[in-house]
Short mmCIF file of C-alpha atoms and ligand atoms in Angstrom, two decimals:
data_model
loop_
_atom_site.label_atom_id
_atom_site.label_comp_id
_atom_site.label_asym_id
_atom_site.label_seq_id
_atom_site.Cartn_x
_atom_site.Cartn_y
_atom_site.Cartn_z
CA UNK E 1 0.26 -0.31 0.44
CA UNK E 2 1.35 3.36 -0.82
CA UNK E 3 2.31 6.21 1.96
CA UNK E 4 2.16 9.46 1.26
CA UNK E 5 0.77 12.44 2.99
CA UNK E 6 -2.46 14.52 1.49
CA UNK E 7 -0.26 17.89 2.51
CA UNK E 8 -2.97 20.91 2.95
CA UNK E 9 -1.76 24.88 2.13
CA UNK E 10 0.00 26.25 4.68
CA UNK E 11 -2.82 29.03 6.44
CA UNK E 12 -5.65 26.49 5.84
CA UNK E 13 -8.04 27.73 8.63
CA UNK E 14 -8.80 24.17 11.08
CA UNK E 15 -11.53 25.05 13.53
CA UNK E 16 -14.97 24.07 15.33
CA UNK E 17 -18.02 24.81 15.32
CA UNK E 18 -20.53 25.98 17.78
CA UNK E 19 -23.66 28.41 18.55
CA UNK E 20 -23.95 30.21 21.36
CA UNK E 21 -27.54 28.54 22.89
CA UNK E 22 -25.92 25.16 22.50
CA UNK E 23 -22.81 26.27 25.08
CA UNK E 24 -22.81 29.07 26.86
CA UNK E 25 -25.75 27.33 29.41
CA UNK E 26 -28.16 30.05 31.21
CA UNK E 27 -29.79 31.64 28.51
CA UNK E 28 -33.23 32.15 29.20
CA UNK E 29 -34.24 35.17 27.13
CA UNK E 30 -35.07 33.53 23.83
CA UNK E 31 -37.29 31.32 21.76
CA UNK E 32 -35.24 27.95 22.38
CA UNK E 33 -35.77 28.58 26.35
CA UNK E 34 -39.46 28.98 26.22
CA UNK E 35 -39.88 26.11 23.71
CA UNK E 36 -38.54 23.53 26.01
CA UNK E 37 -40.81 23.84 28.94
CA UNK E 38 -43.36 22.06 27.11
CA UNK E 39 -42.65 17.92 27.60
CA UNK E 40 -42.73 16.38 24.77
CA UNK E 41 -40.57 18.56 22.58
CA UNK E 42 -37.00 18.24 23.37
CA UNK E 43 -35.59 14.20 23.56
CA UNK E 44 -36.40 12.30 27.01
CA UNK E 45 -36.87 16.34 27.84
CA UNK E 46 -34.09 17.28 27.96
CA UNK E 47 -33.25 21.07 29.39
CA UNK E 48 -30.28 23.28 27.67
CA UNK E 49 -29.40 23.98 31.26
CA UNK E 50 -26.01 24.89 31.87
CA UNK E 51 -24.61 23.80 28.25
CA UNK E 52 -20.75 22.61 28.03
CA UNK E 53 -20.80 26.51 30.68
CA UNK E 54 -19.29 28.85 27.87
CA UNK E 55 -20.94 31.39 29.46
CA UNK E 56 -18.59 31.24 32.69
CA UNK E 57 -16.00 29.38 31.21
CA UNK E 58 -15.07 29.60 27.71
CA UNK E 59 -11.74 29.66 28.17
CA UNK E 60 -11.16 26.44 28.86
CA UNK E 61 -12.73 24.73 25.51
CA UNK E 62 -10.61 26.98 24.38
CA UNK E 63 -7.99 25.91 25.97
CA UNK E 64 -8.94 22.56 24.04
CA UNK E 65 -8.50 24.42 20.73
CA UNK E 66 -5.12 24.64 21.33
CA UNK E 67 -4.17 21.17 22.18
CA UNK E 68 -5.78 20.23 19.06
CA UNK E 69 -3.60 22.75 17.30
CA UNK E 70 -6.05 24.71 15.62
CA UNK E 71 -6.65 28.14 14.39
CA UNK E 72 -9.67 29.43 13.89
CA UNK E 73 -12.79 28.81 15.34
CA UNK E 74 -16.77 29.76 14.58
CA UNK E 75 -19.04 31.00 17.63
CA UNK E 76 -22.80 32.39 17.53
CA UNK E 77 -23.96 35.41 19.67
CA UNK E 78 -27.18 35.38 21.55
CA UNK E 79 -28.79 38.06 20.21
CA UNK E 80 -31.00 38.29 23.55
CA UNK E 81 -28.06 39.16 25.78
CA UNK E 82 -27.03 41.45 23.73
CA UNK E 83 -30.51 43.43 23.46
CA UNK E 84 -32.53 41.74 25.92
CA UNK E 85 -35.37 43.81 25.11
CA UNK E 86 -36.18 45.98 21.84
CA UNK E 87 -33.84 48.54 21.30
CA UNK E 88 -31.92 48.47 25.02
CA UNK E 89 -28.51 46.59 24.70
CA UNK E 90 -26.86 45.39 27.13
CA UNK E 91 -23.33 46.64 27.38
CA UNK E 92 -22.29 43.61 29.97
CA UNK E 93 -23.11 40.94 27.86
CA UNK E 94 -20.67 42.93 24.64
CA UNK E 95 -18.37 42.83 27.46
CA UNK E 96 -18.05 38.69 27.92
CA UNK E 97 -17.87 38.05 24.25
CA UNK E 98 -15.11 41.29 24.04
CA UNK E 99 -13.34 38.66 26.81
CA UNK E 100 -13.65 35.40 24.36
CA UNK E 101 -13.02 36.96 21.57
CA UNK E 102 -9.82 38.86 23.31
CA UNK E 103 -9.17 34.77 24.35
CA UNK E 104 -9.56 33.21 21.11
CA UNK E 105 -6.71 35.84 19.96
CA UNK E 106 -4.53 35.54 22.48
CA UNK E 107 -4.90 31.90 21.64
CA UNK E 108 -3.69 32.18 17.92
CA UNK E 109 -7.08 31.04 17.62
CA UNK E 110 -9.14 33.60 14.74
CA UNK E 111 -12.42 33.57 15.41
CA UNK E 112 -15.30 33.72 12.67
CA UNK E 113 -18.58 35.33 14.32
CA UNK E 114 -22.06 34.36 13.90
CA UNK E 115 -24.26 36.48 14.25
CA UNK E 116 -27.94 35.21 13.82
CA UNK E 117 -27.67 31.44 14.65
CA UNK E 118 -31.46 29.88 15.10
CA UNK E 119 -32.04 31.68 18.27
CA UNK E 120 -34.21 35.53 19.04
CA UNK E 121 -34.68 36.80 21.50
CA UNK E 122 -38.17 36.06 23.02
CA UNK E 123 -39.94 40.33 22.63
CA UNK E 124 -38.54 39.20 18.51
CA UNK E 125 -40.33 36.51 19.12
CA UNK E 126 -44.15 37.42 20.01
CA UNK E 127 -43.96 40.39 17.48
CA UNK E 128 -43.53 37.09 14.31
CA UNK E 129 -39.56 36.56 14.18
CA UNK E 130 -38.62 35.76 10.84
CA UNK E 131 -41.72 36.67 9.67
CA UNK E 132 -42.55 40.02 9.39
CA UNK E 133 -40.05 41.60 7.15
CA UNK E 134 -40.62 45.46 8.84
CA UNK E 135 -39.91 44.18 11.92
CA UNK E 136 -37.25 41.98 11.87
CA UNK E 137 -34.68 43.53 8.90
CA UNK E 138 -33.98 46.90 10.63
CA UNK E 139 -33.67 45.11 13.73
CA UNK E 140 -31.24 43.08 13.04
CA UNK E 141 -29.71 45.87 11.15
CA UNK E 142 -29.44 47.54 14.41
CA UNK E 143 -27.89 44.73 15.88
CA UNK E 144 -25.35 44.01 13.93
CA UNK E 145 -24.52 48.25 13.93
CA UNK E 146 -24.28 47.40 17.81
CA UNK E 147 -22.05 44.86 17.21
CA UNK E 148 -19.39 45.92 14.86
CA UNK E 149 -19.10 48.98 17.23
CA UNK E 150 -18.24 46.87 19.92
CA UNK E 151 -16.34 43.84 18.67
CA UNK E 152 -15.30 45.20 15.59
CA UNK E 153 -11.40 45.44 16.44
CA UNK E 154 -11.39 41.65 17.34
CA UNK E 155 -13.50 39.82 14.00
CA UNK E 156 -13.57 40.86 10.86
CA UNK E 157 -14.51 37.22 9.40
CA UNK E 158 -18.34 37.44 10.32
CA UNK E 159 -21.21 34.73 9.08
CA UNK E 160 -24.26 36.78 9.05
CA UNK E 161 -26.89 33.88 9.33
CA UNK E 162 -26.80 30.40 9.82
CA UNK E 163 -28.75 28.33 7.21
CA UNK E 164 -31.87 30.27 6.35
CA UNK E 165 -33.27 27.09 4.92
CA UNK E 166 -33.52 24.94 7.63
CA UNK E 167 -34.84 27.73 10.19
CA UNK E 168 -37.32 28.21 7.98
CA UNK E 169 -38.35 24.37 7.25
CA UNK E 170 -37.94 23.03 10.50
CA UNK E 171 -39.76 26.08 12.49
CA UNK E 172 -42.30 26.18 10.01
CA UNK E 173 -43.02 23.49 7.46
CA UNK E 174 -42.37 20.56 8.82
CA UNK E 175 -44.05 20.93 12.03
CA UNK E 176 -43.12 20.51 16.15
CA UNK E 177 -39.24 19.91 15.70
CA UNK E 178 -38.26 24.11 15.87
CA UNK E 179 -39.86 26.49 17.54
CA UNK E 180 -42.35 27.81 16.77
CA UNK E 181 -43.63 24.36 15.82
CA UNK E 182 -45.42 25.62 12.91
CA UNK E 183 -45.95 22.88 9.90
CA UNK E 184 -46.67 22.86 6.62
CA UNK E 185 -46.96 26.70 5.79
CA UNK E 186 -45.07 27.07 2.58
CA UNK E 187 -45.83 31.03 2.15
CA UNK E 188 -44.01 31.70 6.00
CA UNK E 189 -41.76 29.32 4.66
CA UNK E 190 -40.77 31.29 2.08
CA UNK E 191 -40.69 34.57 3.71
CA UNK E 192 -38.40 33.66 6.76
CA UNK E 193 -35.83 32.48 3.89
CA UNK E 194 -36.25 35.44 2.02
CA UNK E 195 -36.26 37.60 5.43
CA UNK E 196 -33.20 35.56 6.57
CA UNK E 197 -31.66 36.01 3.39
CA UNK E 198 -32.79 39.91 3.25
CA UNK E 199 -31.13 40.32 6.81
CA UNK E 200 -27.66 38.85 5.65
CA UNK E 201 -27.93 41.75 2.97
CA UNK E 202 -29.01 44.78 5.73
CA UNK E 203 -25.38 43.18 7.81
CA UNK E 204 -23.77 43.10 4.66
CA UNK E 205 -23.50 46.65 4.18
CA UNK E 206 -23.83 47.46 7.85
CA UNK E 207 -20.84 45.52 8.31
CA UNK E 208 -18.67 46.61 5.19
CA UNK E 209 -19.57 50.70 5.91
CA UNK E 210 -18.28 49.85 9.91
CA UNK E 211 -15.34 48.22 8.09
CA UNK E 212 -14.30 48.07 4.94
CA UNK E 213 -11.76 45.39 4.77
CA UNK E 214 -15.16 43.35 6.32
CA UNK E 215 -14.79 39.44 4.78
CA UNK E 216 -18.94 38.82 4.88
CA UNK E 217 -20.38 35.77 4.00
CA UNK E 218 -23.05 33.31 5.33
CA UNK E 219 -23.20 29.54 6.58
CA UNK E 220 -25.51 27.34 3.79
CA UNK E 221 -26.83 24.09 3.65
CA UNK E 222 -26.68 22.51 1.77
CA UNK E 223 -27.61 18.39 0.76
CA UNK E 224 -26.67 16.17 -1.85
CA UNK E 225 -30.06 15.21 -3.14
CA UNK E 226 -30.38 11.89 -5.97
CA UNK E 227 -32.99 10.36 -7.28
CA UNK E 228 -34.62 7.47 -5.84
CA UNK E 229 -35.21 5.32 -8.71
CA UNK E 230 -34.66 5.88 -12.22
CA UNK E 231 -38.01 6.93 -12.98
CA UNK E 232 -38.66 11.15 -14.93
CA UNK E 233 -40.67 12.11 -12.23
CA UNK E 234 -38.35 11.25 -9.24
CA UNK E 235 -35.65 13.13 -11.45
CA UNK E 236 -38.00 16.05 -11.40
CA UNK E 237 -38.78 16.42 -7.80
CA UNK E 238 -34.94 15.79 -7.37
CA UNK E 239 -34.69 18.68 -9.64
CA UNK E 240 -37.04 20.59 -7.83
CA UNK E 241 -35.91 20.41 -4.59
CA UNK E 242 -31.98 20.66 -5.02
CA UNK E 243 -33.59 24.58 -6.53
CA UNK E 244 -35.11 25.33 -3.90
CA UNK E 245 -33.33 24.17 -1.00
CA UNK E 246 -29.68 24.59 -2.19
CA UNK E 247 -29.86 26.75 -5.17
CA UNK E 248 -32.48 29.49 -4.29
CA UNK E 249 -30.28 30.46 -1.46
CA UNK E 250 -27.11 31.45 -4.11
CA UNK E 251 -29.17 32.89 -6.41
CA UNK E 252 -30.47 35.01 -4.56
CA UNK E 253 -27.43 36.23 -2.63
CA UNK E 254 -24.93 36.38 -6.43
CA UNK E 255 -27.62 37.40 -8.89
CA UNK E 256 -30.36 40.02 -6.76
CA UNK E 257 -33.23 37.28 -7.42
CA UNK E 258 -35.61 34.87 -6.26
CA UNK E 259 -36.03 32.16 -7.84
CA UNK E 260 -39.40 30.61 -9.66
CA UNK E 261 -40.35 29.46 -6.41
CA UNK E 262 -38.43 31.49 -3.38
CA UNK E 263 -40.68 34.77 -5.37
CA UNK E 264 -44.28 33.59 -4.54
CA UNK E 265 -45.67 35.86 -2.16
CA UNK E 266 -42.56 38.28 -2.16
CA UNK E 267 -42.99 41.94 -1.23
CA UNK E 268 -39.63 43.17 -1.15
CA UNK E 269 -36.71 42.62 -3.88
CA UNK E 270 -33.75 40.69 -3.85
CA UNK E 271 -31.72 43.10 -5.98
CA UNK E 272 -29.46 44.65 -3.61
CA UNK E 273 -29.00 41.19 -2.64
CA UNK E 274 -26.38 40.71 -5.64
CA UNK E 275 -22.71 41.00 -4.49
CA UNK E 276 -23.49 40.77 -0.70
CA UNK E 277 -21.03 37.35 -0.08
CA UNK E 278 -17.60 38.05 0.35
CA UNK E 279 -17.14 33.77 0.39
CA UNK E 280 -19.91 30.97 1.02
CA UNK E 281 -19.87 28.79 3.62
CA UNK E 282 -20.99 24.97 2.95
CA UNK E 283 -23.08 23.20 5.97
CA UNK E 284 -22.44 19.80 4.81
CA UNK E 285 -24.08 16.16 6.75
CA UNK E 286 -26.15 13.84 4.25
CA UNK E 287 -27.37 13.33 0.84
CA UNK E 288 -31.12 12.29 0.58
CA UNK E 289 -32.60 10.09 -2.13
CA UNK E 290 -35.90 12.33 -3.54
CA UNK E 291 -39.10 10.57 -4.41
CA UNK E 292 -42.57 11.66 -6.33
CA UNK E 293 -45.14 11.19 -3.80
CA UNK E 294 -48.48 12.91 -5.16
CA UNK E 295 -50.04 12.40 -1.70
CA UNK E 296 -47.17 14.82 -0.40
CA UNK E 297 -48.31 18.70 -1.16
CA UNK E 298 -47.06 19.68 1.66
CA UNK E 299 -43.60 18.25 0.36
CA UNK E 300 -44.34 20.01 -3.10
CA UNK E 301 -45.15 16.09 -4.33
CA UNK E 302 -41.74 14.82 -3.10
CA UNK E 303 -40.73 12.76 -0.69
CA UNK E 304 -36.70 12.28 0.70
CA UNK E 305 -34.97 9.18 2.78
CA UNK E 306 -31.71 7.81 3.27
CA UNK E 307 -30.50 5.33 0.41
CA UNK E 308 -32.10 2.12 1.86
CA UNK E 309 -29.36 0.00 3.32
CA UNK E 310 -27.17 3.28 3.46
CA UNK E 311 -25.02 3.50 6.85
CA UNK E 312 -26.43 6.12 9.05
CA UNK E 313 -25.23 7.89 12.08
CA UNK E 314 -26.56 7.75 15.38
CA UNK E 315 -30.13 7.88 15.54
CA UNK E 316 -30.50 7.72 11.54
CA UNK E 317 -29.17 11.19 12.16
CA UNK E 318 -27.95 11.27 8.19
CA UNK E 319 -26.25 9.19 5.52
CA UNK E 320 -22.57 8.91 5.44
CA UNK E 321 -21.71 9.53 2.29
CA UNK E 322 -18.43 12.74 1.63
CA UNK E 323 -18.65 12.36 -2.21
CA UNK E 324 -21.73 13.68 -2.13
CA UNK E 325 -19.38 16.97 -0.63
CA UNK E 326 -18.16 17.17 -4.39
CA UNK E 327 -21.51 18.30 -6.17
CA UNK E 328 -22.17 20.89 -3.44
CA UNK E 329 -18.64 22.19 -4.17
CA UNK E 330 -18.35 22.01 -7.57
CA UNK E 331 -21.54 24.51 -7.65
CA UNK E 332 -19.90 26.77 -4.40
CA UNK E 333 -16.96 27.13 -6.76
CA UNK E 334 -18.48 28.33 -9.59
CA UNK E 335 -18.75 31.77 -7.73
CA UNK E 336 -15.32 31.93 -7.52
CA UNK E 337 -15.51 33.32 -3.79
CA UNK E 338 -13.41 31.67 -0.89
CA UNK E 339 -15.48 28.56 0.15
CA UNK E 340 -15.22 27.10 4.61
CA UNK E 341 -16.73 24.39 5.31
CA UNK E 342 -18.24 25.92 8.68
CA UNK E 343 -19.89 22.79 9.80
CA UNK E 344 -19.44 19.09 8.84
CA UNK E 345 -20.18 16.11 11.11
CA UNK E 346 -21.99 13.33 12.98
CA UNK E 347 -23.52 12.54 16.08
CA UNK E 348 -21.47 9.20 17.32
CA UNK E 349 -21.34 8.64 20.59
CA UNK E 350 -19.12 5.62 20.76
CA UNK E 351 -17.03 6.97 18.14
CA UNK E 352 -16.46 4.40 15.73
CA UNK E 353 -18.19 6.03 13.29
CA UNK E 354 -16.28 9.43 13.67
CA UNK E 355 -12.07 8.74 12.82
CA UNK E 356 -13.58 6.93 8.92
CA UNK E 357 -15.42 10.15 8.81
CA UNK E 358 -13.10 12.68 9.16
CA UNK E 359 -10.72 10.91 7.25
CA UNK E 360 -12.79 10.19 4.57
CA UNK E 361 -14.30 13.64 4.23
CA UNK E 362 -11.17 15.29 3.96
CA UNK E 363 -9.89 13.40 1.78
CA UNK E 364 -12.60 14.50 -0.50
CA UNK E 365 -12.21 18.13 0.20
CA UNK E 366 -7.76 17.43 -0.22
CA UNK E 367 -8.96 16.42 -4.20
CA UNK E 368 -10.54 19.60 -4.61
CA UNK E 369 -8.34 21.51 -2.69
CA UNK E 370 -6.30 20.34 -6.03
CA UNK E 371 -8.91 21.33 -8.13
CA UNK E 372 -7.73 25.30 -7.05
CA UNK E 373 -11.28 25.56 -5.82
CA UNK E 374 -11.27 28.05 -3.36
CA UNK E 375 -11.48 25.73 0.12
CA UNK E 376 -9.73 27.68 2.74
CA UNK E 377 -10.90 26.39 5.53
CA UNK E 378 -12.65 23.70 7.86
CA UNK E 379 -14.78 24.19 10.81
CA UNK E 380 -15.65 20.62 12.75
CA UNK E 381 -19.07 20.08 14.19
CA UNK E 382 -17.74 20.50 16.97
CA UNK E 383 -15.83 20.67 20.02
CA UNK E 384 -17.74 19.25 22.69
CA UNK E 385 -21.23 17.85 23.60
CA UNK E 386 -23.91 20.24 22.95
CA UNK E 387 -27.20 21.06 23.26
CA UNK E 388 -28.25 19.83 19.89
CA UNK E 389 -32.04 21.81 19.74
CA UNK E 390 -35.11 18.86 19.74
CA UNK E 391 -32.26 16.12 19.76
CA UNK E 392 -30.91 17.35 23.34
CA UNK E 393 -28.03 16.05 24.64
CA UNK E 394 -28.62 12.33 23.11
CA UNK E 395 -27.20 13.42 20.36
CA UNK E 396 -23.58 13.35 20.71
CA UNK E 397 -21.49 15.71 18.05
CA UNK E 398 -18.37 16.49 19.92
CA UNK E 399 -14.72 15.91 19.22
CA UNK E 400 -14.40 15.75 23.09
CA UNK E 401 -17.46 13.81 24.83
CA UNK E 402 -19.45 15.74 27.87
CA UNK E 403 -20.31 14.65 31.03
CA UNK E 404 -23.34 17.54 30.92
CA UNK E 405 -24.01 16.99 34.62
CA UNK E 406 -20.53 16.96 36.21
CA UNK E 407 -18.96 19.46 32.82
CA UNK E 408 -16.14 16.34 32.71
CA UNK E 409 -14.80 16.44 29.25
CA UNK E 410 -12.85 13.31 27.42
CA UNK E 411 -10.85 13.22 24.10
CA UNK E 412 -12.29 10.89 21.96
CA UNK E 413 -9.97 9.25 19.76
CA UNK E 414 -10.88 10.90 16.80
CA UNK E 415 -10.47 13.89 18.70
CA UNK E 416 -6.29 12.94 17.88
CA UNK E 417 -6.85 12.05 14.86
CA UNK E 418 -8.32 15.34 14.09
CA UNK E 419 -5.26 17.11 15.91
CA UNK E 420 -2.81 14.67 14.87
CA UNK E 421 -4.09 15.73 10.60
CA UNK E 422 -4.05 19.57 11.63
CA UNK E 423 -0.14 19.37 13.13
CA UNK E 424 0.85 17.58 9.81
CA UNK E 425 2.88 19.93 8.27
CA UNK E 426 3.18 23.18 7.72
CA UNK E 427 -1.03 23.63 7.13
CA UNK E 428 -1.81 20.18 8.38
CA UNK E 429 -2.26 17.11 6.60
CA UNK E 430 -4.11 13.69 5.87
CA UNK E 431 -1.18 10.98 5.86
CA UNK E 432 -1.90 7.03 4.90
CA UNK E 433 -0.79 6.23 8.49
CA UNK E 434 -3.26 8.15 10.14
CA UNK E 435 -5.63 5.72 8.03
CA UNK E 436 -3.56 3.25 9.37
CA UNK E 437 -4.26 4.01 12.70
CA UNK E 438 -7.39 5.43 12.86
CA UNK E 439 -9.69 3.43 10.04
CA UNK E 440 -7.34 0.86 8.69
CA UNK E 441 -10.21 -0.90 6.63
CA UNK E 442 -10.45 2.50 4.18
CA UNK E 443 -6.69 2.54 3.33
CA UNK E 444 -7.55 0.35 0.51
CA UNK E 445 -10.32 3.31 -0.87
CA UNK E 446 -8.13 6.37 0.45
CA UNK E 447 -4.80 5.53 -0.68
CA UNK E 448 -4.95 3.25 -3.05
CA UNK E 449 -1.66 1.77 -4.91
C1 FCB W 1 -26.76 22.01 12.12
C2 FCB W 1 -26.87 23.58 13.20
C3 FCB W 1 -25.62 23.37 13.90
C4 FCB W 1 -26.12 21.86 14.60
C5 FCB W 1 -25.69 20.76 13.58
C6 FCB W 1 -25.32 19.63 14.07
O1 FCB W 1 -27.87 21.63 11.63
O2 FCB W 1 -26.23 24.47 12.37
O3 FCB W 1 -26.50 24.09 15.22
O4 FCB W 1 -27.24 21.52 14.99
O5 FCB W 1 -26.89 20.77 12.76
#
């Protein structure tokens, strides 16, 4: 078997990703803190509680990032802490975020700051959240203006919004998965996606006014859709799903145009969104098979499922399919912007799949970096097991295992592997020795003779 190392370029960003509500603990002023009060909504009726205790001590986990050799981390700001009431800002909360950003910088870790990652202050949610354009977009813009003024000397890499498509679908289409728990509301879903994108656009301009050299992008959740069978109708539905879920966001942000489906009921033009990306983020988790289903109008007559018989992660969260990143990266490469993998990971409590998952996905990423696609960083989801929204604490995405009761962390083998990859060469690298040590069964596919 060939011995080789696949080197990443010097300066490649190796990081992890987190979101405020999932790690900070003690967040009691956002819509998720209300949502979890009702039994049956969160797996095992878990409560977010202390999460990873970052509000008190994120720094202990920043030290862990240093141990892994990371030079980047993506974290989000909790709007409900910074603006606990409409128009009222909490300087102490901003101070705490300043301390966190400084703590990262002092450790040689470049922060990427997400401005909206699923959570809204209660006062905003009570006024309709992201449904009402005239309520939410100007307020988000005001929030961003405040943030860049307070934190701009410590951060210039901004991720405006996390996964507009997932936020809208889970809250307004799929029914009960995420607050506000609505289902089958196609028009609300579309309005929410559009308003999140318009919020992104407003933030882009505010950030650039304050920081001409700001690098502003968005984390786009893309899934690889493929037809379940060879039938033309399955093929058609696949194109519909790919169009709405994957392409519509890109089209709006690059061409300033709502695609045909996203346009339904639009009252605000997308024109101003053209060219509001300095980089694009890909959150990649899974592939989906699409079939035609005439009994499912709420799903636009389509149905999705994982490939029958394919390997799945814990609780059937996703299909393990690293090659699925390739067509998605190809779409993004056409934009000729820097690409960050802003999230990629899996729930795997016993860590039997994660080492192979990491090796396969990073091998895939390396391969495409060789095409001169502008892939500049990888942020693994996530550092330490955390509060996984409706799944509570049962889904374990961490490179470190967390006991939420005692706060004790234990480095998983996959964490050791990630550290070894990051510390190889000047910019990180994946070697046949890593595969031999952590997932020998993959040697023939990852390092063929
Ligand atoms: C993504 C979310 C992130 C986390 C991971 C597992 O869709 O952005 O907060 O829940 O999935």
